[in-house]
């Protein structure tokens, strides 16, 4: 698998934002598609120096290297976290809904002595539909067809795990980025 992961990583590397913070922090999101994760993760990378990678870029890299059927995206994600965390601990923000991957991510953070910061984003179902229709265009029906699945997972995870920060609909992007950074860096600065 190492060879396959390295091939995917070679295709994925141009999409990874390498930041400047060497602090063992991993910021993840419990958020449904269309909730605003990407805008927030980009802000954290660009303004605060977090290392950033996105699930959509992983999928694209797997497809580009023809390994999408060979590799579970979660397994590659954990391998990638190991790669980004070495040789020095780096502050990482992961642009993905981690509701399906919560336990492995939590275990990874614990084993690697990373502070795990979970940000929960709540957006109304009606606004999610509007945002996804605008963002996805012709592919909107495909994404909307699985929206209930993501919503149900999101509700279940909220019952089982507490978030470090809750952002609600139409949150201020700058204030949210600052709040995430403050929580992530508390105890390190």
mmCIF file of C-alpha atoms in Angstrom:
data_model
loop_
_atom_site.group_PDB
_atom_site.id
_atom_site.type_symbol
_atom_site.label_atom_id
_atom_site.label_comp_id
_atom_site.label_asym_id
_atom_site.label_seq_id
_atom_site.Cartn_x
_atom_site.Cartn_y
_atom_site.Cartn_z
ATOM 1 C CA UNK A 1 0.000 0.000 0.000
ATOM 2 C CA UNK A 2 2.896 2.349 0.669
ATOM 3 C CA UNK A 3 3.656 2.515 -3.073
ATOM 4 C CA UNK A 4 0.039 3.315 -3.921
ATOM 5 C CA UNK A 5 -0.179 5.939 -1.161
ATOM 6 C CA UNK A 6 3.005 7.586 -2.420
ATOM 7 C CA UNK A 7 1.607 7.711 -5.971
ATOM 8 C CA UNK A 8 -1.571 9.347 -4.711
ATOM 9 C CA UNK A 9 0.464 11.704 -2.529
ATOM 10 C CA UNK A 10 2.547 12.810 -5.526
ATOM 11 C CA UNK A 11 -0.644 13.795 -7.343
ATOM 12 C CA UNK A 12 -2.162 15.261 -4.177
ATOM 13 C CA UNK A 13 0.826 17.331 -3.009
ATOM 14 C CA UNK A 14 0.162 20.359 -5.266
ATOM 15 C CA UNK A 15 -3.249 20.746 -3.591
ATOM 16 C CA UNK A 16 -1.949 20.601 -0.022
ATOM 17 C CA UNK A 17 -1.359 23.964 1.620
ATOM 18 C CA UNK A 18 1.832 23.705 3.635
ATOM 19 C CA UNK A 19 1.644 26.208 6.449
ATOM 20 C CA UNK A 20 4.155 27.573 8.883
ATOM 21 C CA UNK A 21 2.852 26.525 12.310
ATOM 22 C CA UNK A 22 4.743 23.701 14.013
ATOM 23 C CA UNK A 23 2.263 22.869 16.746
ATOM 24 C CA UNK A 24 0.592 19.463 17.270
ATOM 25 C CA UNK A 25 -3.005 20.511 16.560
ATOM 26 C CA UNK A 26 -5.564 18.913 14.239
ATOM 27 C CA UNK A 27 -8.737 20.861 13.434
ATOM 28 C CA UNK A 28 -11.608 18.801 12.025
ATOM 29 C CA UNK A 29 -15.257 19.466 11.231
ATOM 30 C CA UNK A 30 -18.553 17.871 12.012
ATOM 31 C CA UNK A 31 -20.448 19.571 9.234
ATOM 32 C CA UNK A 32 -22.702 18.647 6.352
ATOM 33 C CA UNK A 33 -21.659 19.366 2.741
ATOM 34 C CA UNK A 34 -22.484 22.973 1.914
ATOM 35 C CA UNK A 35 -22.037 24.271 5.457
ATOM 36 C CA UNK A 36 -18.970 26.426 4.762
ATOM 37 C CA UNK A 37 -16.047 24.202 5.779
ATOM 38 C CA UNK A 38 -13.923 25.034 2.756
ATOM 39 C CA UNK A 39 -14.089 28.794 3.191
ATOM 40 C CA UNK A 40 -13.136 28.448 6.854
ATOM 41 C CA UNK A 41 -10.300 25.976 6.262
ATOM 42 C CA UNK A 42 -8.867 28.190 3.533
ATOM 43 C CA UNK A 43 -8.959 31.168 5.895
ATOM 44 C CA UNK A 44 -7.158 29.166 8.590
ATOM 45 C CA UNK A 45 -4.471 28.163 6.101
ATOM 46 C CA UNK A 46 -3.982 31.530 4.441
ATOM 47 C CA UNK A 47 -4.243 33.864 7.430
ATOM 48 C CA UNK A 48 -3.100 31.703 10.321
ATOM 49 C CA UNK A 49 -0.564 29.340 8.743
ATOM 50 C CA UNK A 50 -2.300 25.999 9.195
ATOM 51 C CA UNK A 51 -1.422 23.103 6.927
ATOM 52 C CA UNK A 52 -4.576 22.344 4.956
ATOM 53 C CA UNK A 53 -5.807 19.440 2.911
ATOM 54 C CA UNK A 54 -9.248 18.736 1.496
ATOM 55 C CA UNK A 55 -11.169 15.541 0.947
ATOM 56 C CA UNK A 56 -12.197 16.611 -2.572
ATOM 57 C CA UNK A 57 -8.509 16.921 -3.513
ATOM 58 C CA UNK A 58 -7.818 13.447 -2.147
ATOM 59 C CA UNK A 59 -10.646 12.055 -4.282
ATOM 60 C CA UNK A 60 -9.335 13.913 -7.330
ATOM 61 C CA UNK A 61 -5.801 12.599 -6.753
ATOM 62 C CA UNK A 62 -7.050 9.028 -6.366
ATOM 63 C CA UNK A 63 -8.992 9.327 -9.594
ATOM 64 C CA UNK A 64 -6.038 10.921 -11.384
ATOM 65 C CA UNK A 65 -3.731 8.054 -10.352
ATOM 66 C CA UNK A 66 -6.436 5.450 -11.037
ATOM 67 C CA UNK A 67 -6.419 4.223 -7.446
ATOM 68 C CA UNK A 68 -9.909 5.267 -6.412
ATOM 69 C CA UNK A 69 -11.142 1.663 -6.247
ATOM 70 C CA UNK A 70 -7.945 0.357 -4.616
ATOM 71 C CA UNK A 71 -7.723 2.572 -1.576
ATOM 72 C CA UNK A 72 -10.174 3.513 1.146
ATOM 73 C CA UNK A 73 -10.094 7.278 1.453
ATOM 74 C CA UNK A 74 -9.997 7.035 5.251
ATOM 75 C CA UNK A 75 -6.903 4.817 5.169
ATOM 76 C CA UNK A 76 -5.084 7.237 2.879
ATOM 77 C CA UNK A 77 -6.183 10.130 5.119
ATOM 78 C CA UNK A 78 -4.602 8.519 8.188
ATOM 79 C CA UNK A 79 -1.436 7.766 6.206
ATOM 80 C CA UNK A 80 -1.376 11.401 5.031
ATOM 81 C CA UNK A 81 -1.774 12.695 8.580
ATOM 82 C CA UNK A 82 1.252 10.602 9.579
ATOM 83 C CA UNK A 83 3.225 12.041 6.672
ATOM 84 C CA UNK A 84 2.274 15.652 7.438
ATOM 85 C CA UNK A 85 2.956 15.223 11.163
ATOM 86 C CA UNK A 86 6.564 14.205 10.592
ATOM 87 C CA UNK A 87 9.364 15.196 10.978
ATOM 88 C CA UNK A 88 7.847 17.985 13.085
ATOM 89 C CA UNK A 89 4.383 18.368 14.539
ATOM 90 C CA UNK A 90 2.354 20.669 12.330
ATOM 91 C CA UNK A 91 -0.942 22.444 12.877
ATOM 92 C CA UNK A 92 -3.311 20.782 10.413
ATOM 93 C CA UNK A 93 -6.829 21.649 9.307
ATOM 94 C CA UNK A 94 -8.763 18.971 7.424
ATOM 95 C CA UNK A 95 -11.449 20.166 5.003
ATOM 96 C CA UNK A 96 -13.855 17.265 5.347
ATOM 97 C CA UNK A 97 -16.914 16.227 7.279
ATOM 98 C CA UNK A 98 -15.403 13.759 9.742
ATOM 99 C CA UNK A 99 -18.688 12.344 11.020
ATOM 100 C CA UNK A 100 -17.915 9.005 9.314
ATOM 101 C CA UNK A 101 -14.254 9.034 10.348
ATOM 102 C CA UNK A 102 -14.512 10.461 13.860
ATOM 103 C CA UNK A 103 -13.169 7.515 15.887
ATOM 104 C CA UNK A 104 -10.110 6.811 13.693
ATOM 105 C CA UNK A 105 -9.272 10.544 13.653
ATOM 106 C CA UNK A 106 -9.682 10.761 17.421
ATOM 107 C CA UNK A 107 -7.464 7.691 17.878
ATOM 108 C CA UNK A 108 -4.834 9.130 15.503
ATOM 109 C CA UNK A 109 -4.734 12.401 17.461
ATOM 110 C CA UNK A 110 -4.376 10.548 20.755
ATOM 111 C CA UNK A 111 -1.632 8.201 19.543
ATOM 112 C CA UNK A 112 0.317 11.063 17.946
ATOM 113 C CA UNK A 113 -0.227 13.434 20.883
ATOM 114 C CA UNK A 114 -2.111 15.956 18.801
ATOM 115 C CA UNK A 115 -4.664 18.297 20.284
ATOM 116 C CA UNK A 116 -7.911 17.536 18.445
ATOM 117 C CA UNK A 117 -10.218 20.491 17.875
ATOM 118 C CA UNK A 118 -13.690 19.604 16.626
ATOM 119 C CA UNK A 119 -15.701 22.400 15.031
ATOM 120 C CA UNK A 120 -19.396 21.738 14.550
ATOM 121 C CA UNK A 121 -21.238 23.786 11.934
ATOM 122 C CA UNK A 122 -25.031 23.952 11.982
ATOM 123 C CA UNK A 123 -26.872 25.142 8.875
ATOM 124 C CA UNK A 124 -30.581 24.746 8.168
ATOM 125 C CA UNK A 125 -31.654 22.062 5.739
ATOM 126 C CA UNK A 126 -33.220 24.667 3.426
ATOM 127 C CA UNK A 127 -29.991 26.690 3.254
ATOM 128 C CA UNK A 128 -27.907 23.569 2.673
ATOM 129 C CA UNK A 129 -30.143 22.715 -0.289
ATOM 130 C CA UNK A 130 -29.801 26.242 -1.725
ATOM 131 C CA UNK A 131 -26.030 26.312 -1.272
ATOM 132 C CA UNK A 132 -25.549 22.866 -2.794
ATOM 133 C CA UNK A 133 -27.745 23.663 -5.793
ATOM 134 C CA UNK A 134 -25.715 26.812 -6.428
ATOM 135 C CA UNK A 135 -22.336 25.132 -5.838
ATOM 136 C CA UNK A 136 -22.957 21.845 -7.638
ATOM 137 C CA UNK A 137 -24.985 23.070 -10.618
ATOM 138 C CA UNK A 138 -25.849 20.098 -12.835
ATOM 139 C CA UNK A 139 -24.557 17.655 -10.188
ATOM 140 C CA UNK A 140 -26.820 19.064 -7.453
ATOM 141 C CA UNK A 141 -29.381 16.247 -7.603
ATOM 142 C CA UNK A 142 -26.682 13.648 -6.953
ATOM 143 C CA UNK A 143 -25.442 15.513 -3.856
ATOM 144 C CA UNK A 144 -28.941 16.354 -2.623
ATOM 145 C CA UNK A 145 -29.894 12.674 -2.859
ATOM 146 C CA UNK A 146 -27.473 11.844 -0.025
ATOM 147 C CA UNK A 147 -28.105 14.954 2.074
ATOM 148 C CA UNK A 148 -30.388 13.084 4.503
ATOM 149 C CA UNK A 149 -27.664 10.486 5.069
ATOM 150 C CA UNK A 150 -25.171 13.211 6.034
ATOM 151 C CA UNK A 151 -27.743 15.017 8.173
ATOM 152 C CA UNK A 152 -28.528 11.824 10.129
ATOM 153 C CA UNK A 153 -24.826 11.123 10.710
ATOM 154 C CA UNK A 154 -24.322 14.713 11.812
ATOM 155 C CA UNK A 155 -27.125 14.404 14.374
ATOM 156 C CA UNK A 156 -25.799 11.069 15.680
ATOM 157 C CA UNK A 157 -22.248 12.389 16.122
ATOM 158 C CA UNK A 158 -23.578 15.433 18.001
ATOM 159 C CA UNK A 159 -25.231 13.063 20.485
ATOM 160 C CA UNK A 160 -22.033 11.084 21.030
ATOM 161 C CA UNK A 161 -19.282 13.720 20.948
ATOM 162 C CA UNK A 162 -18.967 17.301 22.088
ATOM 163 C CA UNK A 163 -17.537 19.921 19.776
ATOM 164 C CA UNK A 164 -14.965 22.441 20.928
ATOM 165 C CA UNK A 165 -16.690 25.165 18.935
ATOM 166 C CA UNK A 166 -20.211 25.458 17.552
ATOM 167 C CA UNK A 167 -20.777 27.726 14.565
ATOM 168 C CA UNK A 168 -24.290 28.491 13.493
ATOM 169 C CA UNK A 169 -25.768 29.547 10.202
ATOM 170 C CA UNK A 170 -24.249 32.595 8.518
ATOM 171 C CA UNK A 171 -21.397 32.835 11.010
ATOM 172 C CA UNK A 172 -18.823 35.592 10.510
ATOM 173 C CA UNK A 173 -15.882 33.983 8.689
ATOM 174 C CA UNK A 174 -13.183 36.187 10.235
ATOM 175 C CA UNK A 175 -14.536 35.801 13.764
ATOM 176 C CA UNK A 176 -14.925 32.038 13.286
ATOM 177 C CA UNK A 177 -11.357 31.657 11.992
ATOM 178 C CA UNK A 178 -10.034 33.650 14.941
ATOM 179 C CA UNK A 179 -12.078 31.561 17.388
ATOM 180 C CA UNK A 180 -10.817 28.292 15.882
ATOM 181 C CA UNK A 181 -7.237 29.552 15.990
ATOM 182 C CA UNK A 182 -7.612 30.722 19.609
ATOM 183 C CA UNK A 183 -8.960 27.317 20.698
ATOM 184 C CA UNK A 184 -6.359 25.411 18.673
ATOM 185 C CA UNK A 185 -3.428 27.421 19.957
ATOM 186 C CA UNK A 186 -4.505 27.756 23.596
ATOM 187 C CA UNK A 187 -1.858 26.135 25.704
ATOM 188 C CA UNK A 188 0.830 26.470 22.992
ATOM 189 C CA UNK A 189 1.400 30.201 22.783
#
